[in-house]
PDB file of C-alpha atoms in Angstrom:
ATOM      1  CA  UNK A 179     -55.775  26.947 -24.144  1.00 41.00           C
ATOM      2  CA  UNK A 180     -53.809  27.076 -22.011  1.00 46.00           C
ATOM      3  CA  UNK A 181     -52.542  30.436 -20.133  1.00 47.00           C
ATOM      4  CA  UNK A 182     -48.085  29.650 -20.642  1.00 49.00           C
ATOM      5  CA  UNK A 183     -47.507  33.061 -18.465  1.00 48.00           C
ATOM      6  CA  UNK A 184     -44.765  32.336 -16.571  1.00 52.00           C
ATOM      7  CA  UNK A 185     -43.353  33.835 -13.824  1.00 58.00           C
ATOM      8  CA  UNK A 186     -41.303  33.466 -10.722  1.00 68.00           C
ATOM      9  CA  UNK A 187     -39.031  34.824  -7.536  1.00 74.00           C
ATOM     10  CA  UNK A 188     -36.969  34.020  -5.321  1.00 75.00           C
ATOM     11  CA  UNK A 189     -34.599  34.378  -2.874  1.00 81.00           C
ATOM     12  CA  UNK A 190     -30.181  32.851  -2.633  1.00 89.00           C
ATOM     13  CA  UNK A 191     -28.934  34.279   0.913  1.00 94.00           C
ATOM     14  CA  UNK A 192     -24.944  33.219   1.569  1.00 95.00           C
ATOM     15  CA  UNK A 193     -22.698  32.696   5.092  1.00 97.00           C
ATOM     16  CA  UNK A 194     -19.316  32.339   5.965  1.00 97.00           C
ATOM     17  CA  UNK A 195     -17.184  32.012   8.827  1.00 97.00           C
ATOM     18  CA  UNK A 196     -13.942  31.504   8.786  1.00 97.00           C
ATOM     19  CA  UNK A 197     -10.767  31.518  11.498  1.00 97.00           C
ATOM     20  CA  UNK A 198      -7.021  31.906  10.380  1.00 97.00           C
ATOM     21  CA  UNK A 199      -5.163  28.867  12.762  1.00 96.00           C
ATOM     22  CA  UNK A 200      -2.349  30.209  12.184  1.00 95.00           C
ATOM     23  CA  UNK A 201      -0.620  33.216   8.720  1.00 94.00           C
ATOM     24  CA  UNK A 202      -1.327  29.799   6.112  1.00 95.00           C
ATOM     25  CA  UNK A 203      -3.919  27.861   7.501  1.00 97.00           C
ATOM     26  CA  UNK A 204      -7.869  29.028   7.533  1.00 97.00           C
ATOM     27  CA  UNK A 205     -10.782  27.001   8.600  1.00 98.00           C
ATOM     28  CA  UNK A 206     -14.334  27.699   6.955  1.00 98.00           C
ATOM     29  CA  UNK A 207     -18.136  26.926   6.910  1.00 98.00           C
ATOM     30  CA  UNK A 208     -20.733  28.086   4.312  1.00 97.00           C
ATOM     31  CA  UNK A 209     -24.476  27.635   4.360  1.00 98.00           C
ATOM     32  CA  UNK A 210     -26.311  28.957   1.068  1.00 97.00           C
ATOM     33  CA  UNK A 211     -29.818  28.778  -1.079  1.00 96.00           C
ATOM     34  CA  UNK A 212     -29.935  28.603  -4.394  1.00 93.00           C
ATOM     35  CA  UNK A 213     -32.835  28.622  -6.980  1.00 91.00           C
ATOM     36  CA  UNK A 214     -34.132  27.510  -9.965  1.00 91.00           C
ATOM     37  CA  UNK A 215     -37.170  29.285 -11.765  1.00 91.00           C
ATOM     38  CA  UNK A 216     -39.794  27.674 -13.082  1.00 90.00           C
ATOM     39  CA  UNK A 217     -41.738  27.578 -15.693  1.00 91.00           C
ATOM     40  CA  UNK A 218     -45.177  26.931 -17.828  1.00 91.00           C
ATOM     41  CA  UNK A 219     -45.709  24.382 -19.846  1.00 91.00           C
ATOM     42  CA  UNK A 220     -47.860  23.091 -22.739  1.00 89.00           C
ATOM     43  CA  UNK A 221     -50.636  20.411 -22.589  1.00 87.00           C
ATOM     44  CA  UNK A 222     -49.968  17.018 -24.528  1.00 89.00           C
ATOM     45  CA  UNK A 223     -52.481  15.068 -26.559  1.00 88.00           C
ATOM     46  CA  UNK A 224     -55.585  13.598 -25.855  1.00 89.00           C
ATOM     47  CA  UNK A 225     -54.340  10.099 -26.441  1.00 91.00           C
ATOM     48  CA  UNK A 226     -52.333  10.693 -23.274  1.00 92.00           C
ATOM     49  CA  UNK A 227     -55.618  10.942 -20.912  1.00 92.00           C
ATOM     50  CA  UNK A 228     -54.799   6.592 -19.937  1.00 92.00           C
ATOM     51  CA  UNK A 229     -51.452   7.627 -18.788  1.00 91.00           C
ATOM     52  CA  UNK A 230     -52.126  11.378 -17.229  1.00 91.00           C
ATOM     53  CA  UNK A 231     -55.302   8.948 -14.969  1.00 92.00           C
ATOM     54  CA  UNK A 232     -52.798   6.490 -13.555  1.00 90.00           C
ATOM     55  CA  UNK A 233     -50.861   9.740 -11.998  1.00 89.00           C
ATOM     56  CA  UNK A 234     -54.087  10.943 -11.048  1.00 88.00           C
ATOM     57  CA  UNK A 235     -54.460  13.581 -13.462  1.00 89.00           C
ATOM     58  CA  UNK A 236     -56.689  14.606 -15.410  1.00 90.00           C
ATOM     59  CA  UNK A 237     -54.146  16.984 -17.349  1.00 91.00           C
ATOM     60  CA  UNK A 238     -50.856  17.804 -17.483  1.00 91.00           C
ATOM     61  CA  UNK A 239     -49.872  20.693 -14.713  1.00 90.00           C
ATOM     62  CA  UNK A 240     -49.713  24.346 -16.964  1.00 91.00           C
ATOM     63  CA  UNK A 241     -46.440  24.929 -14.584  1.00 92.00           C
ATOM     64  CA  UNK A 242     -44.278  23.376 -12.337  1.00 92.00           C
ATOM     65  CA  UNK A 243     -42.772  25.776  -9.837  1.00 91.00           C
ATOM     66  CA  UNK A 244     -39.194  26.988  -8.912  1.00 92.00           C
ATOM     67  CA  UNK A 245     -36.908  23.979  -6.423  1.00 92.00           C
ATOM     68  CA  UNK A 246     -34.139  25.266  -4.083  1.00 94.00           C
ATOM     69  CA  UNK A 247     -30.919  23.419  -3.033  1.00 95.00           C
ATOM     70  CA  UNK A 248     -29.920  24.106   0.289  1.00 96.00           C
ATOM     71  CA  UNK A 249     -25.890  23.447   0.343  1.00 97.00           C
ATOM     72  CA  UNK A 250     -23.458  22.813   3.754  1.00 98.00           C
ATOM     73  CA  UNK A 251     -19.583  23.449   3.609  1.00 98.00           C
ATOM     74  CA  UNK A 252     -17.017  23.071   5.910  1.00 98.00           C
ATOM     75  CA  UNK A 253     -13.607  23.090   4.768  1.00 98.00           C
ATOM     76  CA  UNK A 254      -9.810  24.332   5.035  1.00 98.00           C
ATOM     77  CA  UNK A 255      -7.300  25.828   3.182  1.00 97.00           C
ATOM     78  CA  UNK A 256      -3.643  25.909   3.672  1.00 97.00           C
ATOM     79  CA  UNK A 257       0.178  26.557   2.959  1.00 96.00           C
ATOM     80  CA  UNK A 258       3.226  24.501   4.167  1.00 95.00           C
ATOM     81  CA  UNK A 259       6.840  24.978   2.791  1.00 93.00           C
ATOM     82  CA  UNK A 260       7.221  28.104   1.528  1.00 91.00           C
ATOM     83  CA  UNK A 261       4.478  28.365  -0.014  1.00 91.00           C
ATOM     84  CA  UNK A 262       5.994  25.094  -1.306  1.00 94.00           C
ATOM     85  CA  UNK A 263       3.105  22.642  -1.288  1.00 96.00           C
ATOM     86  CA  UNK A 264      -0.837  23.440  -0.560  1.00 97.00           C
ATOM     87  CA  UNK A 265      -3.783  21.285   0.894  1.00 98.00           C
ATOM     88  CA  UNK A 266      -6.905  21.919   0.224  1.00 98.00           C
ATOM     89  CA  UNK A 267     -10.710  19.879   2.286  1.00 98.00           C
ATOM     90  CA  UNK A 268     -13.760  20.462   1.845  1.00 98.00           C
ATOM     91  CA  UNK A 269     -16.903  18.361   2.526  1.00 98.00           C
ATOM     92  CA  UNK A 270     -20.402  19.603   2.732  1.00 98.00           C
ATOM     93  CA  UNK A 271     -23.931  18.521   1.785  1.00 98.00           C
ATOM     94  CA  UNK A 272     -26.576  19.623  -0.458  1.00 97.00           C
ATOM     95  CA  UNK A 273     -30.539  19.222   0.346  1.00 96.00           C
ATOM     96  CA  UNK A 274     -32.961  18.946  -2.988  1.00 94.00           C
ATOM     97  CA  UNK A 275     -36.117  20.566  -2.790  1.00 93.00           C
ATOM     98  CA  UNK A 276     -39.126  20.362  -4.824  1.00 91.00           C
ATOM     99  CA  UNK A 277     -36.772  18.834  -8.242  1.00 90.00           C
ATOM    100  CA  UNK A 278     -38.329  20.140 -11.385  1.00 90.00           C
ATOM    101  CA  UNK A 279     -37.770  16.285 -12.704  1.00 86.00           C
ATOM    102  CA  UNK A 280     -38.718  14.785 -16.346  1.00 84.00           C
ATOM    103  CA  UNK A 281     -41.769  13.185 -16.431  1.00 88.00           C
ATOM    104  CA  UNK A 282     -42.354  10.651 -18.856  1.00 85.00           C
ATOM    105  CA  UNK A 283     -46.080   9.263 -20.223  1.00 89.00           C
ATOM    106  CA  UNK A 284     -44.804   5.722 -21.679  1.00 85.00           C
ATOM    107  CA  UNK A 285     -47.398   4.423 -23.755  1.00 87.00           C
ATOM    108  CA  UNK A 286     -48.379   7.889 -24.983  1.00 89.00           C
ATOM    109  CA  UNK A 287     -44.678   9.043 -25.618  1.00 83.00           C
ATOM    110  CA  UNK A 288     -45.088  12.207 -24.027  1.00 88.00           C
ATOM    111  CA  UNK A 289     -42.828  14.016 -21.616  1.00 88.00           C
ATOM    112  CA  UNK A 290     -43.761  17.055 -19.405  1.00 91.00           C
ATOM    113  CA  UNK A 291     -42.131  18.291 -16.387  1.00 91.00           C
ATOM    114  CA  UNK A 292     -43.027  18.732 -12.537  1.00 90.00           C
ATOM    115  CA  UNK A 293     -41.788  18.898  -9.467  1.00 89.00           C
ATOM    116  CA  UNK A 294     -41.221  15.793  -7.809  1.00 84.00           C
ATOM    117  CA  UNK A 295     -39.253  14.327  -5.217  1.00 80.00           C
ATOM    118  CA  UNK A 296     -36.443  15.100  -2.660  1.00 91.00           C
ATOM    119  CA  UNK A 297     -33.018  14.362  -3.293  1.00 94.00           C
ATOM    120  CA  UNK A 298     -29.887  14.924  -1.684  1.00 96.00           C
ATOM    121  CA  UNK A 299     -25.717  15.146  -2.151  1.00 96.00           C
ATOM    122  CA  UNK A 300     -22.923  14.446   0.264  1.00 98.00           C
ATOM    123  CA  UNK A 301     -19.107  14.694  -0.138  1.00 98.00           C
ATOM    124  CA  UNK A 302     -16.137  15.571  -0.167  1.00 98.00           C
ATOM    125  CA  UNK A 303     -13.349  17.641  -2.339  1.00 98.00           C
ATOM    126  CA  UNK A 304      -9.517  17.252  -1.447  1.00 98.00           C
ATOM    127  CA  UNK A 305      -6.708  19.237  -3.604  1.00 98.00           C
ATOM    128  CA  UNK A 306      -3.724  19.402  -3.597  1.00 98.00           C
ATOM    129  CA  UNK A 307      -1.344  22.080  -5.501  1.00 97.00           C
ATOM    130  CA  UNK A 308       2.785  21.352  -5.299  1.00 96.00           C
ATOM    131  CA  UNK A 309       6.026  23.335  -6.404  1.00 94.00           C
ATOM    132  CA  UNK A 310       8.747  20.502  -7.979  1.00 93.00           C
ATOM    133  CA  UNK A 311      11.638  22.943  -8.796  1.00 91.00           C
ATOM    134  CA  UNK A 312      11.961  26.574 -10.275  1.00 87.00           C
ATOM    135  CA  UNK A 313       9.060  26.464 -12.790  1.00 91.00           C
ATOM    136  CA  UNK A 314       7.648  22.935 -12.338  1.00 96.00           C
ATOM    137  CA  UNK A 315       4.514  22.551 -10.440  1.00 96.00           C
ATOM    138  CA  UNK A 316       2.138  19.410  -9.916  1.00 97.00           C
ATOM    139  CA  UNK A 317      -2.026  19.703  -8.998  1.00 97.00           C
ATOM    140  CA  UNK A 318      -4.426  16.934  -7.606  1.00 96.00           C
ATOM    141  CA  UNK A 319      -7.568  16.917  -7.056  1.00 98.00           C
ATOM    142  CA  UNK A 320     -10.174  13.993  -5.875  1.00 98.00           C
ATOM    143  CA  UNK A 321     -13.529  13.655  -4.771  1.00 98.00           C
ATOM    144  CA  UNK A 322     -16.428  11.943  -4.141  1.00 98.00           C
ATOM    145  CA  UNK A 323     -20.550  11.811  -3.826  1.00 97.00           C
ATOM    146  CA  UNK A 324     -23.265  10.336  -2.593  1.00 95.00           C
ATOM    147  CA  UNK A 325     -26.658  12.096  -4.770  1.00 94.00           C
ATOM    148  CA  UNK A 326     -29.466   9.693  -3.726  1.00 93.00           C
ATOM    149  CA  UNK A 327     -33.731  10.440  -4.087  1.00 91.00           C
ATOM    150  CA  UNK A 328     -34.839  11.298  -0.301  1.00 93.00           C
ATOM    151  CA  UNK A 329     -38.769   9.592  -0.921  1.00 90.00           C
ATOM    152  CA  UNK A 330     -40.579   7.476  -3.239  1.00 89.00           C
ATOM    153  CA  UNK A 331     -42.224   8.957  -5.722  1.00 86.00           C
ATOM    154  CA  UNK A 332     -44.898   7.170  -8.546  1.00 82.00           C
ATOM    155  CA  UNK A 333     -44.790  10.056 -11.660  1.00 81.00           C
ATOM    156  CA  UNK A 334     -40.671   9.426 -12.263  1.00 80.00           C
ATOM    157  CA  UNK A 335     -40.657   5.691 -10.671  1.00 79.00           C
ATOM    158  CA  UNK A 336     -37.686   7.105  -8.324  1.00 83.00           C
ATOM    159  CA  UNK A 337     -37.763   5.363  -4.500  1.00 87.00           C
ATOM    160  CA  UNK A 338     -35.602   6.208  -1.604  1.00 91.00           C
ATOM    161  CA  UNK A 339     -31.944   6.159  -2.152  1.00 90.00           C
ATOM    162  CA  UNK A 340     -32.482   5.408  -5.586  1.00 88.00           C
ATOM    163  CA  UNK A 341     -28.814   7.429  -7.689  1.00 89.00           C
ATOM    164  CA  UNK A 342     -28.920  10.692  -8.898  1.00 88.00           C
ATOM    165  CA  UNK A 343     -29.046  10.761 -12.501  1.00 84.00           C
ATOM    166  CA  UNK A 344     -25.628  11.214 -14.626  1.00 85.00           C
ATOM    167  CA  UNK A 345     -23.982  12.746 -10.586  1.00 91.00           C
ATOM    168  CA  UNK A 346     -20.630  10.496 -11.018  1.00 93.00           C
ATOM    169  CA  UNK A 347     -19.668   8.834  -7.317  1.00 93.00           C
ATOM    170  CA  UNK A 348     -15.295   9.610  -8.138  1.00 96.00           C
ATOM    171  CA  UNK A 349     -13.942  12.211  -9.652  1.00 97.00           C
ATOM    172  CA  UNK A 350     -10.531  13.490 -10.255  1.00 97.00           C
ATOM    173  CA  UNK A 351      -7.650  15.409 -12.074  1.00 97.00           C
ATOM    174  CA  UNK A 352      -3.504  16.209 -12.112  1.00 97.00           C
ATOM    175  CA  UNK A 353      -1.963  18.739 -14.150  1.00 97.00           C
ATOM    176  CA  UNK A 354       2.089  19.354 -14.796  1.00 97.00           C
ATOM    177  CA  UNK A 355       2.641  22.248 -15.932  1.00 96.00           C
ATOM    178  CA  UNK A 356       6.045  23.858 -16.768  1.00 96.00           C
ATOM    179  CA  UNK A 357       6.922  27.480 -16.979  1.00 94.00           C
ATOM    180  CA  UNK A 358      10.319  28.637 -18.143  1.00 92.00           C
ATOM    181  CA  UNK A 359      11.726  32.594 -19.004  1.00 91.00           C
ATOM    182  CA  UNK A 360      12.915  31.879 -22.712  1.00 89.00           C
ATOM    183  CA  UNK A 361      14.294  35.585 -22.379  1.00 90.00           C
ATOM    184  CA  UNK A 362      13.174  38.796 -20.654  1.00 87.00           C
ATOM    185  CA  UNK A 363      10.461  39.048 -23.115  1.00 89.00           C
ATOM    186  CA  UNK A 364       8.569  35.636 -23.539  1.00 92.00           C
ATOM    187  CA  UNK A 365       7.891  32.641 -21.540  1.00 93.00           C
ATOM    188  CA  UNK A 366       7.758  29.155 -22.216  1.00 95.00           C
ATOM    189  CA  UNK A 367       4.282  26.908 -20.763  1.00 95.00           C
ATOM    190  CA  UNK A 368       3.366  23.638 -21.475  1.00 96.00           C
ATOM    191  CA  UNK A 369       0.461  21.637 -19.265  1.00 96.00           C
ATOM    192  CA  UNK A 370      -0.584  17.978 -19.730  1.00 97.00           C
ATOM    193  CA  UNK A 371      -3.655  17.314 -17.977  1.00 97.00           C
ATOM    194  CA  UNK A 372      -5.698  14.087 -16.877  1.00 96.00           C
ATOM    195  CA  UNK A 373      -9.110  14.067 -15.458  1.00 96.00           C
ATOM    196  CA  UNK A 374     -11.303  11.359 -14.587  1.00 96.00           C
ATOM    197  CA  UNK A 375     -14.929  11.263 -14.139  1.00 95.00           C
ATOM    198  CA  UNK A 376     -16.469   7.591 -12.811  1.00 94.00           C
ATOM    199  CA  UNK A 377     -18.936   6.093 -13.112  1.00 90.00           C
ATOM    200  CA  UNK A 378     -22.409   7.115 -12.735  1.00 89.00           C
ATOM    201  CA  UNK A 379     -26.404   5.910 -13.034  1.00 84.00           C
ATOM    202  CA  UNK A 380     -28.926   6.639 -15.666  1.00 79.00           C
ATOM    203  CA  UNK A 381     -32.759   5.480 -14.404  1.00 67.00           C
ATOM    204  CA  UNK A 382     -34.124   4.818 -18.744  1.00 53.00           C
ATOM    205  CA  UNK A 383     -36.218   2.009 -19.259  1.00 48.00           C
ATOM    206  CA  UNK A 384     -34.172   0.136 -17.269  1.00 54.00           C
ATOM    207  CA  UNK A 385     -31.101   1.420 -15.167  1.00 64.00           C
ATOM    208  CA  UNK A 386     -28.083   1.447 -16.917  1.00 76.00           C
ATOM    209  CA  UNK A 387     -24.970   1.785 -15.629  1.00 79.00           C
ATOM    210  CA  UNK A 388     -22.599   4.572 -16.980  1.00 85.00           C
ATOM    211  CA  UNK A 389     -18.567   3.725 -17.080  1.00 89.00           C
ATOM    212  CA  UNK A 390     -15.429   5.344 -15.639  1.00 91.00           C
ATOM    213  CA  UNK A 391     -13.277   7.570 -18.745  1.00 94.00           C
ATOM    214  CA  UNK A 392     -10.023   9.108 -17.951  1.00 95.00           C
ATOM    215  CA  UNK A 393      -9.330  12.213 -20.512  1.00 96.00           C
ATOM    216  CA  UNK A 394      -6.599  13.652 -21.112  1.00 97.00           C
ATOM    217  CA  UNK A 395      -5.495  17.313 -23.116  1.00 97.00           C
ATOM    218  CA  UNK A 396      -1.980  19.268 -23.860  1.00 97.00           C
ATOM    219  CA  UNK A 397      -1.380  22.702 -24.081  1.00 96.00           C
ATOM    220  CA  UNK A 398       2.151  24.658 -25.031  1.00 96.00           C
ATOM    221  CA  UNK A 399       2.683  28.214 -25.691  1.00 95.00           C
ATOM    222  CA  UNK A 400       4.311  31.398 -25.166  1.00 94.00           C
ATOM    223  CA  UNK A 401       3.210  34.342 -22.975  1.00 91.00           C
ATOM    224  CA  UNK A 402       4.097  37.906 -23.342  1.00 91.00           C
ATOM    225  CA  UNK A 403       3.068  40.682 -20.990  1.00 87.00           C
ATOM    226  CA  UNK A 404       0.584  41.140 -22.739  1.00 89.00           C
ATOM    227  CA  UNK A 405      -0.786  38.409 -25.428  1.00 92.00           C
ATOM    228  CA  UNK A 406      -0.201  34.927 -24.813  1.00 92.00           C
ATOM    229  CA  UNK A 407      -0.255  32.447 -28.518  1.00 94.00           C
ATOM    230  CA  UNK A 408      -0.867  27.885 -27.510  1.00 94.00           C
ATOM    231  CA  UNK A 409      -0.991  25.554 -29.187  1.00 95.00           C
ATOM    232  CA  UNK A 410      -3.501  22.842 -27.259  1.00 94.00           C
ATOM    233  CA  UNK A 411      -5.528  19.090 -27.878  1.00 94.00           C
ATOM    234  CA  UNK A 412      -8.072  17.731 -26.007  1.00 93.00           C
ATOM    235  CA  UNK A 413      -8.768  13.996 -25.692  1.00 93.00           C
ATOM    236  CA  UNK A 414      -5.238  13.274 -26.889  1.00 91.00           C
ATOM    237  CA  UNK A 415      -6.238   9.443 -26.676  1.00 90.00           C
ATOM    238  CA  UNK A 416      -9.634   9.762 -28.754  1.00 91.00           C
ATOM    239  CA  UNK A 417     -11.831   8.664 -25.808  1.00 88.00           C
ATOM    240  CA  UNK A 418     -15.896   8.210 -26.531  1.00 87.00           C
ATOM    241  CA  UNK A 419     -16.876   8.363 -23.617  1.00 85.00           C
ATOM    242  CA  UNK A 420     -21.537   7.017 -23.300  1.00 79.00           C
ATOM    243  CA  UNK A 421     -21.999  10.338 -21.506  1.00 76.00           C
ATOM    244  CA  UNK A 422     -25.868  10.225 -21.100  1.00 69.00           C
ATOM    245  CA  UNK A 423     -28.352   7.845 -22.904  1.00 69.00           C
ATOM    246  CA  UNK A 424     -32.239   8.996 -24.123  1.00 63.00           C
ATOM    247  CA  UNK A 425     -35.544   6.825 -24.141  1.00 57.00           C
ATOM    248  CA  UNK A 426     -36.153   6.392 -27.600  1.00 53.00           C
ATOM    249  CA  UNK A 427     -40.654   7.731 -27.023  1.00 49.00           C
ATOM    250  CA  UNK A 428     -42.587   8.796 -30.068  1.00 46.00           C
ATOM    251  CA  UNK A 429     -45.782  11.849 -29.461  1.00 43.00           C
ATOM    252  CA  UNK A 430     -49.091  10.558 -31.435  1.00 45.00           C
ATOM    253  CA  UNK A 431     -50.902  14.327 -30.651  1.00 41.00           C
TER     254      UNK A 431
END
């Protein structure tokens, strides 16, 4: 029988350096490490021997190890026109090592997890907020990322330069917010928001592209000093985007 006991440990250091260019503008840089635990896993049936042999294995690894991400970011935060306008920008890169990935055994229809491949993500984010009039404000954000594997791996079929599953190239959002006193005790709140998720790739039996989509949400309600009540509606346009594709597998263990 397999020993399914498991244990893993790691560290998550972080360092941050910032400098105030003026009372309303600053720049910063950050370095941080992320850590995800490994675990044990059970084996697969004897009918998977040929699939495992094709990968140079005689059995599924009893454990998969932790994976880690080093993230490096630099950016700026700024306020203008007596805080009526805020603009924040950041650029980042992330190095993902010992990636925990799902390995498919195609002939016997079983799956297991192993540490395969290396990956990196490089991108930027831009945010802006503006107070238009007393009570009315707008906000906007946009982000772009290129997330790819940086090493070939025969077990998962991933190749250098191949995009990571389900990571949208572009994302964005915008909000219109209105807040106005009704009387000394209550305030009226209303918000209309749009969020955009760009297209992404899913690597199943053959690479497929998931289309981008936009969702619309709304909120309206009253706010008192110690409580608030809100009426909300999510996905007002009733979009039904495809957010993932799961390969159909059967197991005959």
